Amino acid sequence: MKLEDRAKLHRQMLVIRRAEERLQKLFSDGHVPGFLHLSIGQEAVPVGVSQALTERDTVSSNHRGHGHTLAKGVDLKGFFAEILGKATGLCKGRGGSMHVADLSKGMLGANGIVGAGLPITTGSALALKMQGQGHVAVVYFGDGALAEGVLHECLNLAALWKLPILFVCENNGWSEFSPTERQLATSLDKLAKAFGIQYSAVDGNVVAEVAAASTRLVKAMRKTPAPAILECSTTRVRGHFEGDRQDYRDGDEIASLSERDPIRLSASAMAKAGGTPEMLAEIADAVDAEIEAATQAALEAPLPSSADILADVYTKVAG
Amino acid sequence: MKLEDRAKLHRQMLVIRRAEERLQKLFSDGHVPGFLHLSIGQEAVPVGVSQALTERDTVSSNHRGHGHTLAKGVDLKGFFAEILGKATGLCKGRGGSMHVADLSKGMLGANGIVGAGLPITTGSALALKMQGQGHVAVVYFGDGALAEGVLHECLNLAALWKLPILFVCENNGWSEFSPTERQLATSLDKLAKAFGIQYSAVDGNVVAEVAAASTRLVKAMRKTPAPAILECSTTRVRGHFEGDRQDYRDGDEIASLSERDPIRLSASAMAKAGGTPEMLAEIADAVDAEIEAATQAALEAPLPSSADILADVYTKVAG
Amino acid sequence: MAEIRYIKAVNQALADAMEADPTVFLIGEDIGAAGGSFKATRDLLEKFGPERVYDSPISEAAITGMAVGAALTGMRPVVEIMFMDFTTLSMDMLVNQAAKARSMFGGQGSVPMVLRTPHGGGLNAGPQHSQCLEAWFAHVPGLRVVCPSNPADAYGLLRAAIDDPDPVIVVENKALYAMKGDLPDDREPIEIGKGRIVRPGRDATVVSYGAAVAMAETAAETMAEEGIEVEVIDLRSIQPWDEDLVLESLTRTHNLVVAHEAVEAFGVGAEIVARMADIGFDQLDGPILRVGAPFAPSPFGKTLEDAYRPDASRIVAALRRTLA
Amino acid sequence: MAEIRYIKAVNQALADAMEADPTVFLIGEDIGAAGGSFKATRDLLEKFGPERVYDSPISEAAITGMAVGAALTGMRPVVEIMFMDFTTLSMDMLVNQAAKARSMFGGQGSVPMVLRTPHGGGLNAGPQHSQCLEAWFAHVPGLRVVCPSNPADAYGLLRAAIDDPDPVIVVENKALYAMKGDLPDDREPIEIGKGRIVRPGRDATVVSYGAAVAMAETAAETMAEEGIEVEVIDLRSIQPWDEDLVLESLTRTHNLVVAHEAVEAFGVGAEIVARMADIGFDQLDGPILRVGAPFAPSPFGKTLEDAYRPDASRIVAALRRTLA
Ligand SMILES: Cc1ncc(C[n+]2csc(CCOP(=O)(O)OP(=O)(O)O)c2C)c(N)n1
Ligand SMILES: Cc1ncc(C[n+]2csc(CCOP(=O)(O)OP(=O)(O)O)c2C)c(N)n1
Ligand SMILES: [Mg+2]
Ligand SMILES: [Mg+2]
């Protein structure tokens, strides 16, 4: 990969990282209502995947969706404002962290229901196939979601009808407070085999690996619609949600995660490819400024008016 | 297998066959309300499975459940009366063909919802394991049910928790009016592999094969609880339900099914093992008499009283 | 005006909608080659091809969810769920996804999907194939619910549902599928949210929908023999329902009975009564009565199901009681 | 009498029931090692071992169905569904299986299972983690539904639910989990189907349950300052609900308001009103009003959720209107 491409991906990962670190701070300062699930340590997955996508390709996500959203090119200001529950949010403050969506960017929504993105995205892939423009759909889900029955239904339908959908599993080993290995008697490679779906596994913390696999799989399905599975082993650094102290997790394990930090790995890959410290610093500064601007805008934005409670439930009032 | 054992199984299959043929006649004479799904051609499966079971083992079934029910030792009179919607039915005429149950015999019910027996039986297996008496649970389901997500959830849970459940698939190639091959991108052997569940396939129309496999699998799980899958290839001779003219099916295909008729195959196996025509005739006569008695009793039985509408909704009236 | 069966009206509405809009497509179990369990989609696979009519595996949750995703991606999917009882498997997709997407995304887009499904008894189909669950969906903000009582409405309401930019549950009634009636030549959609006075009257109002409309008409005839003129309203649409029409009728008749086939307790009728006990209170001359199924699962046996299902005589009894 | 939090009362009820009956066991996501998302099952894995407390994969349909099967096989399972919104995934098992098994099998057996799940807002948990869906379950013959408003009831109703031979949905309220209250020393079950007069009054009755009970009490205090004595009833049990108690209160106060946190339209309140507009009609001095959430998904943002959730001031406004 060329250095400038590496830099672009690095920058995107850093946007996600800094955005979430900022959200973490905003949360502990009481600015974020509701639940906040951070994807710190998992940024390479959506960034690697999204570089293979256009705006007309669709993605859908889960409760840990900030990275998926930002990597799809969603506006940072609208994103921050939404998570702070402000009127200027992408969803006018009605969705929050678990429901950020930007249909104009093909981002069909984070989701509070584990596994729910699967059929939605399978349907999106069907629509894209019918529309015949070579667009593809991507669904992000965690290893915990592998236990939901709807996965089975969707793998079957996608394989049966040869739908252009990329199933991206972020396998971080955890399902809330439980190790996923205690919840599953199967694994995605085995399921892929059972349904005859092409399967690739990558180190989900190495953005170039994710990017290469995604590019290959997406390119193939643009030409000949068919599903594929991409399993990304990755690392959940923070608790299940903010406020979770992770007592159930070995301290050493958490500490060791920094070695697999996707941003650190990306920085050293850049260095190897000829990137300079100045270059990295420049990116970091630009990202920080962008995050700060979005944060300030969100903090200053008005809260939604309570008069808007009934707005947007329906497109038009019937009857 | 000993001749007398063969004769016993043959007799049970014949009871199911004659009962359903009688129901078919009763249906066309207008005595059977509602839907009637016949299992003619599939009798060897439940008979072969049930010979491995005791009354304390549990089974649950689907919409095509007459064979499963009778093979579990359920009273023939109560069975006929139920399907005719009579007050003397096993369910007092409130369930009908799709809901025959006899809890005293460990028969937890036919079911009108495709796939619903799967979690119910998985839970029964959990209970039996907790009770520690070596009993097992059996769920019958069709190949069409393989598309339901709950199968995935149950295979996972049964494998994960090592539950004593035998998943018996009656693969007759059809899901209502559609060939199942057009609905599935997977198969049970592949799913079994994905979940690490022991899998056996048998000719489901050869009762001795079903019996041998069932005995082996059930015996093993009584000792060491763990799930197993038994896939029985079998033949749906009649339409999806009575009244279905099967236009969608090749006439030759239906005609050819008689060669695989489980009762015919059982009769010739008996002959080979030394069974005489007299022996077969004796069985047939006894069965006919039994069926006729049950039919007459059901026809003469009273209809449920409409005053009973609110009975049995709850065990006791609250509030 | 052509005479047409209810099921054929559904079929015609699907065909016309597919003809008019290439983004309309169908998905459901056995709806293609077999033309649907009740033949609502007969010949549509032949007419529109397998790219518009999808015969699906038995995966209710997934096909409902796929409709949500396809709708968000520019299509107008129409899902068939074979029996309303099976919508229990589609609830997450309908309630947490389809219903909420528009509001929860701040009005960015909509989910123009339709889910058609038959409810109701009369076929001795037993407890898992007879339920009327429309009250559940009417309780869910973001969903619309209609329930046609005759062939013309089956056509017009389904066309309106497919045209609607938001998710609509079209509740058909399986006992009405064989009913014959006139289909107007212009074949227009019928506005969702508007009810219809089926029979005018001055002494009492019966509000009904689906199969109960014909029962109410029979009840009205019986009462008319005694000189009591009963107004019969067909709601047509349950969410939203035509509050103005019902209130206006009540201000003329001052007596109200609500009748439906669903279980009475916590059913659709409760909402109609509750609204009228609020905004129509001053108009009431007597108690508001409901006619619905008793609080038990729909039984299989013939005598039981007959006693279980509401009928004209129970509506007559309710009318007598409120007028007493 | 010990002071105890609502969530701890739930925990105590589970522990006592498991102690008393070896067939009682628990199943749910993260209920074991983690003690439950809201800590309702804290320490129970340690106390009763992994054969009585099952940490399940994310498979709501299967675990609910397993409870049905285990109940039919002699056990008394208690399922936790982490948020009531996720019961959308359990509907077939609850509605078509658990609710109907007894009736549809002719009374051969019963399904002594409990499903515990929290509803309600106040945590800015957004549209998929705040819903109050109890009206759905109350509409299903064969199910019982209770909803405790305080720690003592959380204990007593859960004990009664576990003792009950039929399936019971125990709807907890997540905003009440931290509420403190007295738990009587005898720790008895509370009879399902009986409500309670929380505060007696002569001028109007407010019927409520769950989090709305405290709102109704606050409203009653406000009205008392003006000399209007409001009787507050806590239904405790929604299916069945205590019709006699409500009717008796109405015959004394002649004015009725029903308040709950759920969406008003087609909610539980509609049934209460509808019954009273029938059997209590002659007792009514004014319209029956309801207080519930508006017809929109539960919004996330703070100002929005605050405006969305019913509160004491809306109950006061309703009381003033009916008394006007
Ligand atoms: C249907 C459903 N069940 C349970 C939950 C609660 N829940 C939220 S996230 C989660 C664990 C998800 O694990 P995984 O899919 O691996 O994602 P991760 O959090 O590891 O990114 C659970 C159980 C839910 N939101 N939806
Ligand atoms: C959840 C659900 N979806 C659909 C149906 C309608 N239905 C009844 S039987 C059936 C086909 C079942 O095929 P299979 O499981 O192979 O059983 P077979 O009829 O071949 O014995 C379908 C789709 C149903 N009863 N339940
Ligand atoms: Mg995970
Ligand atoms: Mg089959």
mmCIF file of C-alpha atoms and ligand atoms in Angstrom, chain A residues 37-39 42 62-65 68 98 111-116 140-148 169-178 180 183-184 234 236 239-241, chain C residues 92 96, chain D residues 29-30 37 56-60 81-83 85-89 128-129, ligand 1:
data_model
loop_
_atom_site.group_PDB
_atom_site.id
_atom_site.type_symbol
_atom_site.label_atom_id
_atom_site.label_comp_id
_atom_site.label_asym_id
_atom_site.label_seq_id
_atom_site.Cartn_x
_atom_site.Cartn_y
_atom_site.Cartn_z
ATOM 1 C CA HIS A 37 -20.346 1.653 23.948
ATOM 2 C CA LEU A 38 -16.856 2.558 22.758
ATOM 3 C CA SER A 39 -14.986 0.742 20.019
ATOM 4 C CA GLN A 42 -11.390 -1.867 16.980
ATOM 5 C CA ASN A 62 -24.765 -2.538 16.025
ATOM 6 C CA HIS A 63 -24.572 -0.982 19.498
ATOM 7 C CA ARG A 64 -20.817 -0.396 19.134
ATOM 8 C CA GLY A 65 -21.192 1.582 15.971
ATOM 9 C CA HIS A 68 -18.661 2.051 11.438
ATOM 10 C CA MET A 98 -27.040 3.336 19.591
ATOM 11 C CA ASN A 111 -28.803 -0.749 16.291
ATOM 12 C CA GLY A 112 -29.733 -1.515 19.857
ATOM 13 C CA ILE A 113 -30.885 -5.025 19.108
ATOM 14 C CA VAL A 114 -28.098 -7.561 18.781
ATOM 15 C CA GLY A 115 -28.300 -9.200 15.363
ATOM 16 C CA ALA A 116 -30.950 -6.853 13.955
ATOM 17 C CA TYR A 140 -21.004 -5.217 11.105
ATOM 18 C CA PHE A 141 -21.748 -7.494 14.050
ATOM 19 C CA GLY A 142 -19.974 -8.864 17.073
ATOM 20 C CA ASP A 143 -19.071 -12.398 18.029
ATOM 21 C CA GLY A 144 -21.859 -12.374 20.609
ATOM 22 C CA ALA A 145 -24.381 -11.965 17.792
ATOM 23 C CA LEU A 146 -23.356 -15.351 16.416
ATOM 24 C CA ALA A 147 -25.815 -16.936 18.852
ATOM 25 C CA GLU A 148 -28.874 -15.163 17.419
ATOM 26 C CA CYS A 169 -17.701 -9.951 12.275
ATOM 27 C CA GLU A 170 -15.724 -8.034 14.858
ATOM 28 C CA ASN A 171 -14.564 -10.838 17.073
ATOM 29 C CA ASN A 172 -13.315 -9.262 20.265
ATOM 30 C CA GLY A 173 -13.860 -12.342 22.399
ATOM 31 C CA TRP A 174 -16.495 -10.681 24.584
ATOM 32 C CA SER A 175 -20.230 -10.510 24.733
ATOM 33 C CA GLU A 176 -20.930 -7.916 27.391
ATOM 34 C CA PHE A 177 -19.357 -9.367 30.535
ATOM 35 C CA SER A 178 -18.997 -12.933 29.287
ATOM 36 C CA THR A 180 -17.946 -15.499 23.930
ATOM 37 C CA GLN A 183 -21.632 -18.930 24.565
ATOM 38 C CA LEU A 184 -20.779 -20.599 21.304
ATOM 39 C CA THR A 234 -9.944 -7.479 17.346
ATOM 40 C CA ARG A 236 -12.298 -4.350 23.033
ATOM 41 C CA GLY A 239 -15.724 -1.974 29.204
ATOM 42 C CA HIS A 240 -18.884 -3.179 27.529
ATOM 43 C CA PHE A 241 -20.203 0.317 28.087
ATOM 44 C CA ASP C 92 -38.434 -7.248 16.448
ATOM 45 C CA ASN C 96 -37.992 -2.129 16.898
ATOM 46 C CA GLU D 29 -27.916 -13.411 29.449
ATOM 47 C CA ASP D 30 -25.108 -12.420 31.790
ATOM 48 C CA SER D 37 -27.206 -6.316 33.717
ATOM 49 C CA SER D 56 -27.051 -18.052 28.203
ATOM 50 C CA PRO D 57 -25.868 -16.995 24.771
ATOM 51 C CA ILE D 58 -27.772 -14.139 23.083
ATOM 52 C CA SER D 59 -30.676 -16.341 22.000
ATOM 53 C CA GLU D 60 -33.898 -14.875 23.373
ATOM 54 C CA ILE D 81 -34.974 -10.846 29.281
ATOM 55 C CA MET D 82 -32.596 -7.944 29.712
ATOM 56 C CA PHE D 83 -34.917 -5.249 28.331
ATOM 57 C CA ASP D 85 -37.916 -4.427 24.079
ATOM 58 C CA PHE D 86 -36.143 -7.748 23.473
ATOM 59 C CA THR D 87 -39.282 -9.758 24.218
ATOM 60 C CA THR D 88 -40.077 -9.039 20.567
ATOM 61 C CA LEU D 89 -37.759 -11.991 19.956
ATOM 62 C CA GLN D 128 -35.211 0.239 21.704
ATOM 63 C CA HIS D 129 -34.468 0.085 25.412
HETATM 64 C C1 LIG E 1 -31.471 -8.907 21.203
HETATM 65 C C2 LIG E 1 -30.551 -8.364 22.217
HETATM 66 N N1 LIG E 1 -30.177 -9.126 23.253
HETATM 67 C C3 LIG E 1 -29.341 -8.655 24.182
HETATM 68 C C4 LIG E 1 -28.864 -7.373 24.101
HETATM 69 C C5 LIG E 1 -27.917 -6.829 25.160
HETATM 70 N N2 LIG E 1 -26.577 -6.749 24.622
HETATM 71 C C6 LIG E 1 -26.101 -5.609 24.076
HETATM 72 S S1 LIG E 1 -24.578 -5.792 23.470
HETATM 73 C C7 LIG E 1 -24.497 -7.407 23.937
HETATM 74 C C8 LIG E 1 -23.270 -8.219 23.681
HETATM 75 C C9 LIG E 1 -22.884 -8.135 22.249
HETATM 76 O O1 LIG E 1 -21.662 -8.765 22.039
HETATM 77 P P1 LIG E 1 -21.011 -8.678 20.608
HETATM 78 O O2 LIG E 1 -22.068 -8.916 19.582
HETATM 79 O O3 LIG E 1 -19.846 -9.568 20.582
HETATM 80 O O4 LIG E 1 -20.578 -7.162 20.452
HETATM 81 P P2 LIG E 1 -19.459 -6.382 21.277
HETATM 82 O O5 LIG E 1 -20.172 -5.694 22.394
HETATM 83 O O6 LIG E 1 -18.443 -7.346 21.716
HETATM 84 O O7 LIG E 1 -18.909 -5.389 20.299
HETATM 85 C C10 LIG E 1 -25.678 -7.786 24.566
HETATM 86 C C11 LIG E 1 -25.958 -9.118 25.104
HETATM 87 C C12 LIG E 1 -29.302 -6.588 23.021
HETATM 88 N N3 LIG E 1 -28.930 -5.326 22.897
HETATM 89 N N4 LIG E 1 -30.121 -7.109 22.090
#
